[in-house]
Short mmCIF file of C-alpha atoms in Angstrom, two decimals:
data_model
loop_
_atom_site.label_atom_id
_atom_site.label_comp_id
_atom_site.label_asym_id
_atom_site.label_seq_id
_atom_site.Cartn_x
_atom_site.Cartn_y
_atom_site.Cartn_z
CA MET A 17 -8.65 22.84 -26.74
CA ILE A 18 -6.90 24.80 -24.30
CA GLU A 19 -2.76 24.71 -24.42
CA SER A 20 -1.99 27.23 -21.53
CA THR A 21 -1.03 25.94 -17.96
CA ARG A 22 -2.19 30.06 -17.00
CA ASN A 23 -5.21 28.93 -18.50
CA SER A 24 -7.45 30.01 -15.29
CA ARG A 25 -10.10 26.64 -15.69
CA VAL A 26 -6.51 24.83 -15.37
CA VAL A 27 -5.09 26.44 -12.22
CA GLN A 28 -7.93 26.43 -10.71
CA ALA A 29 -8.13 22.81 -11.02
CA ALA A 30 -4.60 22.40 -9.76
CA ARG A 31 -5.31 24.48 -7.32
CA LEU A 32 -7.12 20.64 -5.12
CA HIS A 33 -4.23 19.15 -4.83
CA ARG A 34 -3.90 21.34 -1.48
CA ALA A 35 -5.96 20.61 0.37
CA ARG A 36 -7.33 24.49 1.40
CA TYR A 37 -9.10 25.07 -1.99
CA ARG A 38 -10.62 21.41 -1.23
CA ARG A 39 -11.94 22.84 1.64
CA GLU A 40 -13.16 25.81 0.08
CA THR A 41 -15.09 24.87 -2.93
CA GLY A 42 -16.46 21.51 -1.67
CA LYS A 43 -14.18 19.58 -5.10
CA THR A 44 -11.06 17.46 -5.38
CA LEU A 45 -9.85 15.94 -8.47
CA LEU A 46 -10.24 12.50 -10.09
CA GLU A 47 -7.47 11.29 -12.24
CA GLY A 48 -6.63 8.84 -14.50
CA PRO A 49 -9.52 5.76 -15.81
CA ASN A 50 -10.30 4.34 -13.03
CA VAL A 51 -11.28 7.15 -10.54
CA LEU A 52 -13.70 8.91 -13.16
CA GLU A 53 -15.11 5.24 -14.16
CA GLY A 54 -15.89 4.82 -11.20
CA ALA A 55 -17.41 7.79 -10.68
CA LEU A 56 -19.35 7.76 -13.42
CA SER A 57 -21.18 4.74 -12.40
CA SER A 58 -21.91 5.81 -9.60
CA GLY A 59 -24.10 8.18 -10.91
CA VAL A 60 -21.03 11.32 -9.60
CA VAL A 61 -21.15 13.88 -12.52
CA PRO A 62 -18.30 15.36 -13.16
CA GLU A 63 -18.15 19.11 -13.20
CA THR A 64 -15.56 19.26 -16.25
CA VAL A 65 -13.30 16.28 -17.34
CA PHE A 66 -9.67 17.25 -19.62
CA ALA A 67 -8.18 15.19 -21.12
CA LEU A 68 -5.64 14.25 -24.18
CA GLN A 69 -8.38 13.61 -26.65
CA ARG A 70 -12.30 11.83 -26.07
CA ASP A 71 -12.65 8.17 -26.06
CA GLU A 72 -15.73 5.89 -24.79
CA LEU A 73 -14.97 7.49 -21.19
CA THR A 74 -15.34 11.26 -22.42
CA ARG A 75 -18.09 9.73 -24.29
CA ARG A 76 -19.35 8.74 -20.95
CA ALA A 77 -18.84 11.46 -19.19
CA ASP A 78 -19.90 13.73 -21.97
CA GLN A 79 -23.55 12.26 -21.78
CA ALA A 80 -24.17 11.98 -18.54
CA GLY A 81 -23.65 16.38 -18.75
CA THR A 82 -19.75 16.53 -18.15
CA ASP A 83 -17.76 19.50 -19.97
CA VAL A 84 -15.09 17.37 -21.64
CA VAL A 85 -11.90 19.59 -22.28
CA LEU A 86 -8.92 18.52 -24.57
CA VAL A 87 -6.46 20.24 -23.40
CA SER A 88 -2.34 19.21 -24.43
CA GLN A 89 0.15 17.44 -23.01
CA ALA A 90 1.72 20.35 -21.22
CA VAL A 91 -1.71 21.48 -19.76
CA LEU A 92 -2.51 17.30 -18.45
CA ASP A 93 0.84 17.19 -16.72
CA LYS A 94 0.04 20.71 -14.39
CA LEU A 95 -2.90 18.70 -13.85
CA ALA A 96 -1.70 15.50 -12.28
CA GLY A 97 0.09 13.87 -9.47
CA THR A 98 1.63 11.18 -11.64
CA GLU A 99 4.82 11.62 -13.40
CA ASN A 100 3.85 11.30 -17.75
CA PRO A 101 -0.46 11.70 -16.91
CA ARG A 102 -1.92 9.47 -19.64
CA GLY A 103 -5.50 9.95 -18.61
CA PRO A 104 -8.00 12.28 -17.97
CA VAL A 105 -8.28 14.69 -14.82
CA ALA A 106 -11.83 15.78 -13.20
CA VAL A 107 -13.56 18.42 -10.92
CA ALA A 108 -16.30 17.06 -9.24
CA THR A 109 -17.75 17.80 -6.72
CA ILE A 110 -16.90 16.09 -3.18
CA PRO A 111 -20.34 14.09 -2.58
CA GLN A 112 -22.51 16.02 0.59
CA GLN A 113 -21.58 13.55 3.35
CA GLY A 114 -24.58 11.84 4.98
CA ALA A 115 -25.04 9.90 8.50
CA ILE A 116 -22.92 7.28 10.09
CA GLU A 117 -25.04 4.40 9.03
CA ALA A 118 -25.54 0.70 11.49
CA VAL A 119 -23.63 -1.62 9.40
CA ASP A 120 -20.17 -3.22 9.32
CA THR A 121 -17.63 -0.33 9.56
CA VAL A 122 -14.00 0.27 9.00
CA ILE A 123 -13.46 3.24 11.42
CA LEU A 124 -9.32 4.98 10.27
CA CYS A 125 -8.82 6.04 13.52
CA GLY A 126 -5.15 8.59 12.66
CA ILE A 127 -4.24 6.32 9.06
CA GLN A 128 -1.86 8.92 7.46
CA ASP A 129 -0.29 7.62 4.28
CA PRO A 130 -2.94 8.53 1.85
CA GLY A 131 -1.99 5.06 -0.24
CA ASN A 132 -3.19 3.33 3.66
CA VAL A 133 -6.43 5.44 3.28
CA GLY A 134 -7.72 4.82 -0.91
CA THR A 135 -6.13 0.96 -0.24
CA LEU A 136 -8.25 0.53 3.37
CA VAL A 137 -11.94 2.73 1.42
CA ARG A 138 -10.97 0.31 -1.32
CA SER A 139 -11.25 -3.20 0.77
CA ALA A 140 -13.86 -2.06 2.31
CA ALA A 141 -16.17 -1.21 -0.66
CA ALA A 142 -14.89 -4.66 -1.77
CA PHE A 143 -16.37 -5.74 1.47
CA GLY A 144 -19.36 -4.05 1.92
CA PHE A 145 -17.68 -1.45 5.26
CA GLN A 146 -19.02 1.98 5.41
CA VAL A 147 -15.38 3.75 5.88
CA VAL A 148 -15.60 6.26 9.13
CA ALA A 149 -12.47 8.71 9.06
CA THR A 150 -11.47 10.58 12.37
CA ALA A 151 -10.71 13.91 12.28
CA GLU A 152 -6.47 12.92 12.48
CA THR A 153 -6.88 10.93 8.94
CA ALA A 154 -5.30 12.15 6.06
CA ASP A 155 -7.97 14.04 4.19
CA ILE A 156 -10.03 11.27 2.82
CA TRP A 157 -11.54 13.27 -0.56
CA ALA A 158 -7.65 13.84 -1.59
CA PRO A 159 -6.61 13.11 -5.28
CA LYS A 160 -3.29 11.02 -4.34
CA VAL A 161 -6.55 8.44 -1.76
CA LEU A 162 -8.84 8.76 -4.96
CA ARG A 163 -6.21 7.08 -6.71
CA SER A 164 -4.47 4.29 -4.36
CA ALA A 165 -8.91 3.63 -4.45
CA ALA A 166 -9.02 3.39 -7.59
CA GLY A 167 -12.61 4.75 -8.19
CA THR A 168 -14.46 2.56 -5.40
CA HIS A 169 -14.91 6.18 -3.12
CA PHE A 170 -18.47 6.39 -4.53
CA ALA A 171 -19.40 2.91 -4.17
CA THR A 172 -19.60 2.74 0.12
CA ASN A 173 -21.13 5.89 2.39
CA ILE A 174 -17.85 8.34 3.67
CA VAL A 175 -17.99 9.75 6.50
CA THR A 176 -15.32 12.14 8.03
CA GLY A 177 -14.59 14.31 10.85
CA ALA A 178 -16.47 11.70 13.32
CA THR A 179 -15.20 10.43 16.04
CA VAL A 180 -15.22 6.21 17.40
CA LYS A 181 -18.11 7.90 19.84
CA ASP A 182 -20.17 9.16 17.12
CA VAL A 183 -19.91 5.15 15.52
CA ALA A 184 -21.21 3.37 18.55
CA ALA A 185 -24.10 6.26 19.34
CA ALA A 186 -24.74 4.84 15.42
CA GLY A 187 -25.32 1.40 16.77
CA VAL A 188 -22.36 0.27 16.06
CA PHE A 189 -20.62 -2.29 17.50
CA LEU A 190 -16.54 -1.59 18.70
CA VAL A 191 -13.72 -4.07 17.79
CA ALA A 192 -10.00 -2.74 18.50
CA LEU A 193 -7.72 -3.91 15.98
CA VAL A 194 -4.85 -4.61 17.42
CA ALA A 195 -1.26 -5.91 17.27
CA ALA A 196 -1.29 -8.50 19.46
CA GLU A 197 -3.86 -9.76 21.63
CA ASP A 198 -4.59 -7.40 25.31
CA GLY A 199 -6.60 -10.13 27.11
CA ARG A 200 -9.99 -8.76 25.97
CA ALA A 201 -12.41 -10.76 24.09
CA GLU A 202 -12.71 -10.77 20.25
CA PRO A 203 -16.76 -9.68 19.12
CA ASP A 204 -18.74 -13.05 19.47
CA GLU A 205 -21.61 -13.71 16.70
CA GLU A 206 -24.17 -11.43 17.72
CA ASP A 207 -21.84 -8.59 18.32
CA ARG A 208 -22.79 -6.43 14.97
CA PRO A 209 -22.64 -4.68 13.09
CA ILE A 210 -18.98 -4.42 13.89
CA GLY A 211 -16.77 -1.37 13.35
CA LEU A 212 -13.67 -1.99 12.95
CA MET A 213 -11.06 0.42 14.42
CA VAL A 214 -7.76 0.32 12.52
CA GLY A 215 -4.65 3.15 14.12
CA ASN A 216 -2.34 4.90 12.74
CA GLU A 217 0.70 3.61 11.11
CA ALA A 218 3.27 4.15 13.43
CA ARG A 219 1.39 4.44 17.13
CA GLY A 220 -1.48 2.89 17.05
CA LEU A 221 -5.05 3.31 18.80
CA SER A 222 -4.82 5.56 21.14
CA ALA A 223 -5.32 5.01 24.91
CA ASN A 224 -8.81 6.55 24.75
CA GLN A 225 -9.72 4.71 21.51
CA LYS A 226 -8.89 1.35 22.93
CA ALA A 227 -10.80 2.13 26.10
CA ALA A 228 -13.94 2.78 24.02
CA ALA A 229 -13.62 -0.92 22.08
CA ARG A 230 -15.83 -4.07 23.73
CA ALA A 231 -13.95 -5.82 22.58
CA THR A 232 -10.06 -6.45 20.38
CA LEU A 233 -9.22 -8.74 16.92
CA THR A 234 -5.70 -9.45 16.45
CA VAL A 235 -4.94 -11.27 12.60
CA PRO A 236 -2.60 -14.22 13.78
CA MET A 237 1.08 -14.22 12.17
CA SER A 238 4.21 -15.38 12.62
CA GLU A 239 6.28 -13.83 16.20
CA THR A 240 9.33 -12.95 14.01
CA VAL A 241 7.77 -10.12 12.62
CA GLU A 242 6.45 -7.24 14.19
CA SER A 243 3.30 -5.82 12.64
CA LEU A 244 1.62 -5.79 8.85
CA ASN A 245 0.93 -2.72 7.29
CA ALA A 246 -2.15 -1.10 8.46
CA ALA A 247 -4.46 -1.40 5.28
CA VAL A 248 -3.09 -5.13 4.89
CA ALA A 249 -4.33 -5.67 8.15
CA GLY A 250 -7.23 -3.79 8.45
CA SER A 251 -8.04 -4.92 4.75
CA ILE A 252 -7.58 -8.96 6.37
CA ALA A 253 -9.86 -7.75 9.37
CA MET A 254 -12.59 -6.48 6.47
CA PHE A 255 -12.52 -10.28 5.35
CA ALA A 256 -12.77 -12.30 7.67
CA ILE A 257 -15.98 -10.36 9.70
CA ALA A 258 -17.55 -10.54 5.63
CA GLN A 259 -16.80 -13.71 5.99
CA GLY A 260 -18.83 -14.42 9.44
CA ARG A 261 -15.17 -15.80 10.84
CA PRO A 262 -13.34 -13.08 12.57
CA ALA A 263 -9.19 -13.52 12.43
CA MET B 23 31.91 14.36 11.72
CA ILE B 24 30.78 14.42 8.10
CA GLU B 25 29.23 17.57 6.50
CA SER B 26 29.68 17.53 2.83
CA THR B 27 27.42 15.72 1.08
CA ARG B 28 30.64 15.71 -1.40
CA ASN B 29 32.03 13.29 0.50
CA SER B 30 33.23 10.10 -0.96
CA ARG B 31 30.98 7.74 0.88
CA VAL B 32 28.44 9.49 1.23
CA VAL B 33 28.75 10.10 -2.91
CA GLN B 34 28.83 6.33 -3.29
CA ALA B 35 26.15 5.74 -0.54
CA ALA B 36 23.41 8.37 -2.03
CA ARG B 37 24.05 6.31 -5.54
CA LEU B 38 22.56 3.03 -4.65
CA HIS B 39 19.12 4.57 -4.42
CA ARG B 40 19.66 3.55 -8.46
CA ALA B 41 19.24 -0.18 -9.98
CA ARG B 42 23.12 0.34 -11.52
CA TYR B 43 25.20 0.49 -8.67
CA ARG B 44 22.86 -1.39 -6.51
CA ARG B 45 23.49 -4.38 -9.25
CA GLU B 46 27.25 -3.23 -9.46
CA THR B 47 27.86 -3.37 -6.09
CA GLY B 48 25.41 -5.68 -4.60
CA LYS B 49 24.30 -3.37 -1.88
CA THR B 50 21.42 -1.57 -1.36
CA LEU B 51 20.70 1.10 0.95
CA LEU B 52 18.47 0.63 4.65
CA GLU B 53 16.59 3.72 5.20
CA GLY B 54 15.04 4.14 8.87
CA PRO B 55 14.83 2.63 11.81
CA ASN B 56 12.96 -0.28 11.53
CA VAL B 57 15.06 -1.11 8.64
CA LEU B 58 18.19 -0.57 10.34
CA GLU B 59 16.61 -2.66 13.55
CA GLY B 60 15.30 -5.92 11.03
CA ALA B 61 18.70 -6.61 9.50
CA LEU B 62 19.93 -6.12 12.82
CA SER B 63 17.98 -8.33 14.24
CA SER B 64 18.57 -10.92 11.50
CA GLY B 65 22.41 -11.47 12.28
CA VAL B 66 22.78 -8.65 8.96
CA VAL B 67 25.69 -6.54 10.01
CA PRO B 68 25.64 -3.01 8.08
CA GLU B 69 28.63 -2.18 6.59
CA THR B 70 28.12 1.28 6.90
CA VAL B 71 25.74 3.49 8.96
CA PHE B 72 25.23 6.67 8.53
CA ALA B 73 23.30 8.51 11.32
CA LEU B 74 23.26 12.49 13.32
CA GLN B 75 23.77 10.40 16.85
CA ARG B 76 24.56 8.03 18.52
CA ASP B 77 21.72 6.14 20.19
CA GLU B 78 20.24 2.38 21.39
CA LEU B 79 19.95 1.06 17.68
CA THR B 80 23.76 2.69 16.15
CA ARG B 81 25.50 1.01 19.59
CA ARG B 82 23.90 -2.00 18.32
CA ALA B 83 25.26 -1.42 15.04
CA ASP B 84 28.65 -0.63 16.03
CA GLN B 85 28.39 -4.26 18.61
CA ALA B 86 28.00 -5.76 15.72
CA GLY B 87 30.71 -4.77 13.65
CA THR B 88 29.76 -1.96 11.63
CA ASP B 89 31.36 1.41 11.22
CA VAL B 90 29.29 3.95 12.87
CA VAL B 91 29.64 7.21 11.26
CA LEU B 92 27.81 10.43 12.34
CA VAL B 93 26.67 12.96 9.93
CA SER B 94 24.90 16.04 9.36
CA GLN B 95 21.30 17.09 8.10
CA ALA B 96 22.70 18.07 5.19
CA VAL B 97 24.30 14.83 4.39
CA LEU B 98 21.46 12.53 5.26
CA ASP B 99 19.17 14.70 3.44
CA LYS B 100 21.44 13.38 0.18
CA LEU B 101 21.40 9.83 1.57
CA ALA B 102 17.75 9.60 2.49
CA GLY B 103 14.81 8.81 0.09
CA THR B 104 12.06 10.28 2.04
CA GLU B 105 11.99 13.99 2.52
CA ASN B 106 12.99 15.29 6.24
CA PRO B 107 14.96 11.93 7.33
CA ARG B 108 15.39 11.20 10.87
CA GLY B 109 16.39 7.52 11.12
CA PRO B 110 20.04 6.10 10.27
CA VAL B 111 20.48 5.62 6.78
CA ALA B 112 22.98 2.40 6.45
CA VAL B 113 24.76 0.80 3.37
CA ALA B 114 24.70 -2.98 3.51
CA THR B 115 25.97 -6.20 1.20
CA ILE B 116 22.59 -7.80 -0.59
CA PRO B 117 21.92 -11.69 0.56
CA GLN B 118 23.41 -14.13 -1.05
CA GLN B 119 20.41 -15.77 -2.63
CA GLY B 120 19.81 -19.31 -2.36
CA ALA B 121 17.69 -22.35 -3.17
CA ILE B 122 13.99 -22.27 -3.78
CA GLU B 123 12.68 -24.42 -1.13
CA ALA B 124 9.73 -26.74 -0.61
CA VAL B 125 7.08 -24.51 1.92
CA ASP B 126 4.46 -21.96 1.37
CA THR B 127 5.52 -19.24 -1.73
CA VAL B 128 4.61 -15.85 -2.98
CA ILE B 129 5.86 -15.72 -5.83
CA LEU B 130 5.22 -11.86 -7.38
CA CYS B 131 4.67 -12.54 -11.12
CA GLY B 132 5.75 -8.79 -12.10
CA ILE B 133 4.41 -6.01 -9.28
CA GLN B 134 5.48 -2.49 -10.56
CA ASP B 135 5.05 -0.48 -7.40
CA PRO B 136 7.57 -0.42 -5.01
CA GLY B 137 5.08 0.16 -2.01
CA ASN B 138 3.14 -3.82 -3.12
CA VAL B 139 6.96 -5.26 -3.54
CA GLY B 140 7.25 -3.97 0.09
CA THR B 141 4.08 -4.86 1.83
CA LEU B 142 3.41 -8.52 0.20
CA VAL B 143 7.27 -9.00 1.81
CA ARG B 144 6.01 -8.04 5.01
CA SER B 145 3.28 -10.26 4.93
CA ALA B 146 4.73 -13.12 3.65
CA ALA B 147 7.21 -12.99 6.51
CA ALA B 148 3.92 -12.28 9.47
CA PHE B 149 2.62 -15.41 7.08
CA GLY B 150 5.61 -17.75 6.97
CA PHE B 151 5.75 -17.57 3.03
CA GLN B 152 9.15 -17.72 1.16
CA VAL B 153 9.44 -14.42 -1.64
CA VAL B 154 9.80 -15.23 -5.37
CA ALA B 155 9.71 -12.55 -7.37
CA THR B 156 10.06 -12.86 -11.44
CA ALA B 157 12.32 -10.83 -13.39
CA GLU B 158 9.67 -8.66 -14.55
CA THR B 159 8.84 -7.50 -11.16
CA ALA B 160 10.61 -4.57 -9.59
CA ASP B 161 13.80 -4.61 -7.92
CA ILE B 162 13.23 -6.51 -4.71
CA TRP B 163 16.19 -5.10 -2.99
CA ALA B 164 15.38 -1.06 -3.98
CA PRO B 165 15.99 1.20 -1.16
CA LYS B 166 11.74 1.75 -1.31
CA VAL B 167 10.71 -1.64 -0.76
CA LEU B 168 12.95 -2.09 2.31
CA ARG B 169 11.19 0.43 3.82
CA SER B 170 7.48 -0.07 3.04
CA ALA B 171 8.47 -3.92 4.29
CA ALA B 172 9.44 -2.31 7.79
CA GLY B 173 12.59 -4.68 7.85
CA THR B 174 11.38 -7.62 6.95
CA HIS B 175 13.50 -8.48 4.51
CA PHE B 176 15.54 -10.47 6.14
CA ALA B 177 13.42 -12.78 7.91
CA THR B 178 12.27 -14.82 5.22
CA ASN B 179 14.19 -16.52 1.93
CA ILE B 180 13.63 -14.59 -0.90
CA VAL B 181 14.71 -15.39 -4.18
CA THR B 182 14.59 -13.11 -7.29
CA GLY B 183 15.05 -13.41 -11.32
CA ALA B 184 12.94 -16.49 -10.96
CA THR B 185 10.14 -18.12 -13.27
CA VAL B 186 6.79 -19.70 -11.97
CA LYS B 187 8.07 -22.40 -13.37
CA ASP B 188 11.48 -22.78 -11.31
CA VAL B 189 8.87 -22.93 -8.58
CA ALA B 190 7.23 -25.35 -9.48
CA ALA B 191 10.71 -27.36 -10.15
CA ALA B 192 10.57 -26.80 -6.39
CA GLY B 193 8.20 -29.42 -5.84
CA VAL B 194 5.72 -26.42 -5.33
CA PHE B 195 1.98 -26.73 -6.35
CA LEU B 196 1.04 -23.42 -8.14
CA VAL B 197 -1.75 -21.70 -7.59
CA ALA B 198 -3.13 -18.85 -8.75
CA LEU B 199 -4.21 -15.78 -7.48
CA VAL B 200 -7.71 -13.83 -9.90
CA ALA B 201 -9.78 -11.44 -9.76
CA ALA B 202 -12.52 -13.10 -10.82
CA GLU B 203 -13.24 -17.12 -10.82
CA ASP B 204 -11.97 -18.82 -14.50
CA GLY B 205 -13.98 -22.13 -13.55
CA ARG B 206 -11.19 -23.88 -11.83
CA ALA B 207 -10.79 -26.29 -9.08
CA GLU B 208 -9.40 -24.13 -5.46
CA PRO B 209 -6.37 -25.86 -4.37
CA ASP B 210 -6.96 -28.91 -2.07
CA GLU B 211 -6.46 -29.73 1.43
CA GLU B 212 -3.20 -32.07 0.44
CA ASP B 213 -2.24 -29.63 -2.44
CA ARG B 214 1.11 -28.71 0.01
CA PRO B 215 3.32 -26.14 -0.16
CA ILE B 216 1.20 -23.15 -2.42
CA GLY B 217 2.90 -20.87 -4.82
CA LEU B 218 0.32 -18.27 -4.64
CA MET B 219 1.08 -16.48 -8.12
CA VAL B 220 0.25 -12.68 -7.61
CA GLY B 221 -0.36 -11.21 -11.02
CA ASN B 222 1.05 -7.34 -12.01
CA GLU B 223 -1.65 -4.14 -10.71
CA ALA B 224 -2.76 -3.43 -14.47
CA ARG B 225 -2.47 -6.49 -16.27
CA GLY B 226 -2.70 -9.47 -13.99
CA LEU B 227 -0.75 -12.40 -14.75
CA SER B 228 -0.01 -13.77 -17.96
CA ALA B 229 -1.89 -16.52 -20.11
CA ASN B 230 1.52 -18.52 -19.84
CA GLN B 231 1.55 -17.34 -16.02
CA LYS B 232 -2.13 -18.84 -16.09
CA ALA B 233 -1.92 -21.99 -17.84
CA ALA B 234 1.09 -22.84 -15.52
CA ALA B 235 -1.22 -22.77 -12.48
CA ARG B 236 -2.94 -25.91 -11.44
CA ALA B 237 -5.23 -24.51 -9.29
CA THR B 238 -6.90 -20.76 -8.82
CA LEU B 239 -8.36 -18.81 -5.98
CA THR B 240 -10.40 -16.31 -6.06
CA VAL B 241 -11.28 -13.73 -2.51
CA PRO B 242 -14.23 -13.19 -2.46
CA MET B 243 -16.19 -9.49 -2.31
CA SER B 244 -18.42 -7.27 -3.69
CA GLU B 245 -19.30 -7.11 -7.56
CA THR B 246 -19.96 -3.58 -7.52
CA VAL B 247 -16.09 -3.52 -6.84
CA GLU B 248 -13.38 -4.52 -10.04
CA SER B 249 -11.11 -5.58 -7.94
CA LEU B 250 -8.50 -5.55 -4.85
CA ASN B 251 -4.89 -3.60 -4.44
CA ALA B 252 -2.42 -6.31 -5.68
CA ALA B 253 -0.75 -6.52 -2.09
CA VAL B 254 -4.05 -6.94 -0.07
CA ALA B 255 -5.81 -9.46 -2.69
CA GLY B 256 -1.88 -11.61 -2.32
CA SER B 257 -2.26 -11.04 2.14
CA ILE B 258 -5.64 -11.83 2.27
CA ALA B 259 -5.00 -14.89 0.44
CA MET B 260 -1.45 -15.62 2.47
CA PHE B 261 -3.36 -15.04 5.54
CA ALA B 262 -6.21 -17.36 4.53
CA ILE B 263 -3.61 -20.47 3.49
CA ALA B 264 -1.63 -19.95 6.66
CA GLN B 265 -4.88 -20.63 8.25
CA GLY B 266 -5.61 -23.03 6.88
CA ARG B 267 -8.42 -22.90 4.76
CA PRO B 268 -7.89 -21.02 1.18
CA ALA B 269 -9.96 -17.68 0.52
#
């Protein structure tokens, strides 16, 4: 049982809340039972699980080969990014990034809010979409984003630091999700797989990104409202595409 | 120009971040240009706008009859719930609550995350839905919820502290949004207006709430993912209902 918040394993793990340490080590934190469960179910073996007590989930981690370490509430408080944490916090290696596949894809083009990034990962996994994030997007492997995605990071292919042109080069048909129709056509039925471009919360897609798109999609809605939340708009468009009927 | 964070108007306004003071005064805070703009466009006249400088928006507020007060960055920091605020913070009276109408409605049944509550209000306004919140739902008039809804609180009818039975009594057909189909039918085309019940993020709908529903809706998705974010699931269902094709 580790009781000291100055224990070196605890100090090193807590540093993974900072982007710089995640980059240097290639590791991140899985916080709470949902994220840990999602990782274990996808065959990810965390390096360490810090937990208040042993339970079904820590037993599964232990059997998979993870080092399960019991810690005090003070240590868990230091490790977790949330207030009054109860669930385990695990250290895991960020999966090696694979190639962009020629499948339906959501492209996060500068999404900044970690909650929105995580929500889009969760919806992408639910609707069978690959996730590609541009360099301007918030770190997809940040603990906060993993929490918001509720353990679904490991259920879909994720590629970061790519451009929309990289996605097009993989054989994906680029479609810009826009708040108001700009006169361009919607994708045809044969325009598959689709690369759905979702822009920044405040600024939307850049002019360059819009120009790279071969069609646009708009979620029809009341004119009294300017726009939907970016994660909601992207999720509705993925749902509509998955149903075979672009919004 | 108010420069002291101990100015009595500033102290009283800052208290409105607490639920107790909102209840006692019937007022709340509108933070940032989007929320203030949404309020002004819907004919709401805030009591006071605290701003760093005069601009187009403060001029509109001034013309509407709002007292515009210039403040220092330190004062704005104290008034705002966000870090490094730039936009104005306004004090406004929470609109008098009207009756539940016989129109398509989203019923927030114990949604706890302020971001989710705000996102659902925003989607409801976008898809022409009334919003009803049960007593177990996070305070819909909290400044954080208003921020997340981006100024759309004033674009739809909002009723709080109601039960799903109150909604049914107003002539609305109750439909439970559930993560997995439970054998009950989807609503028919003539089952309108719909009252879409969205449950708590972790626990979903209560047994009582489910029993009150006359049909269920499920967003079809991959079996590898347990559920969508509650605000996303509710928004997709509202979108599908608005399109005349329940998910």
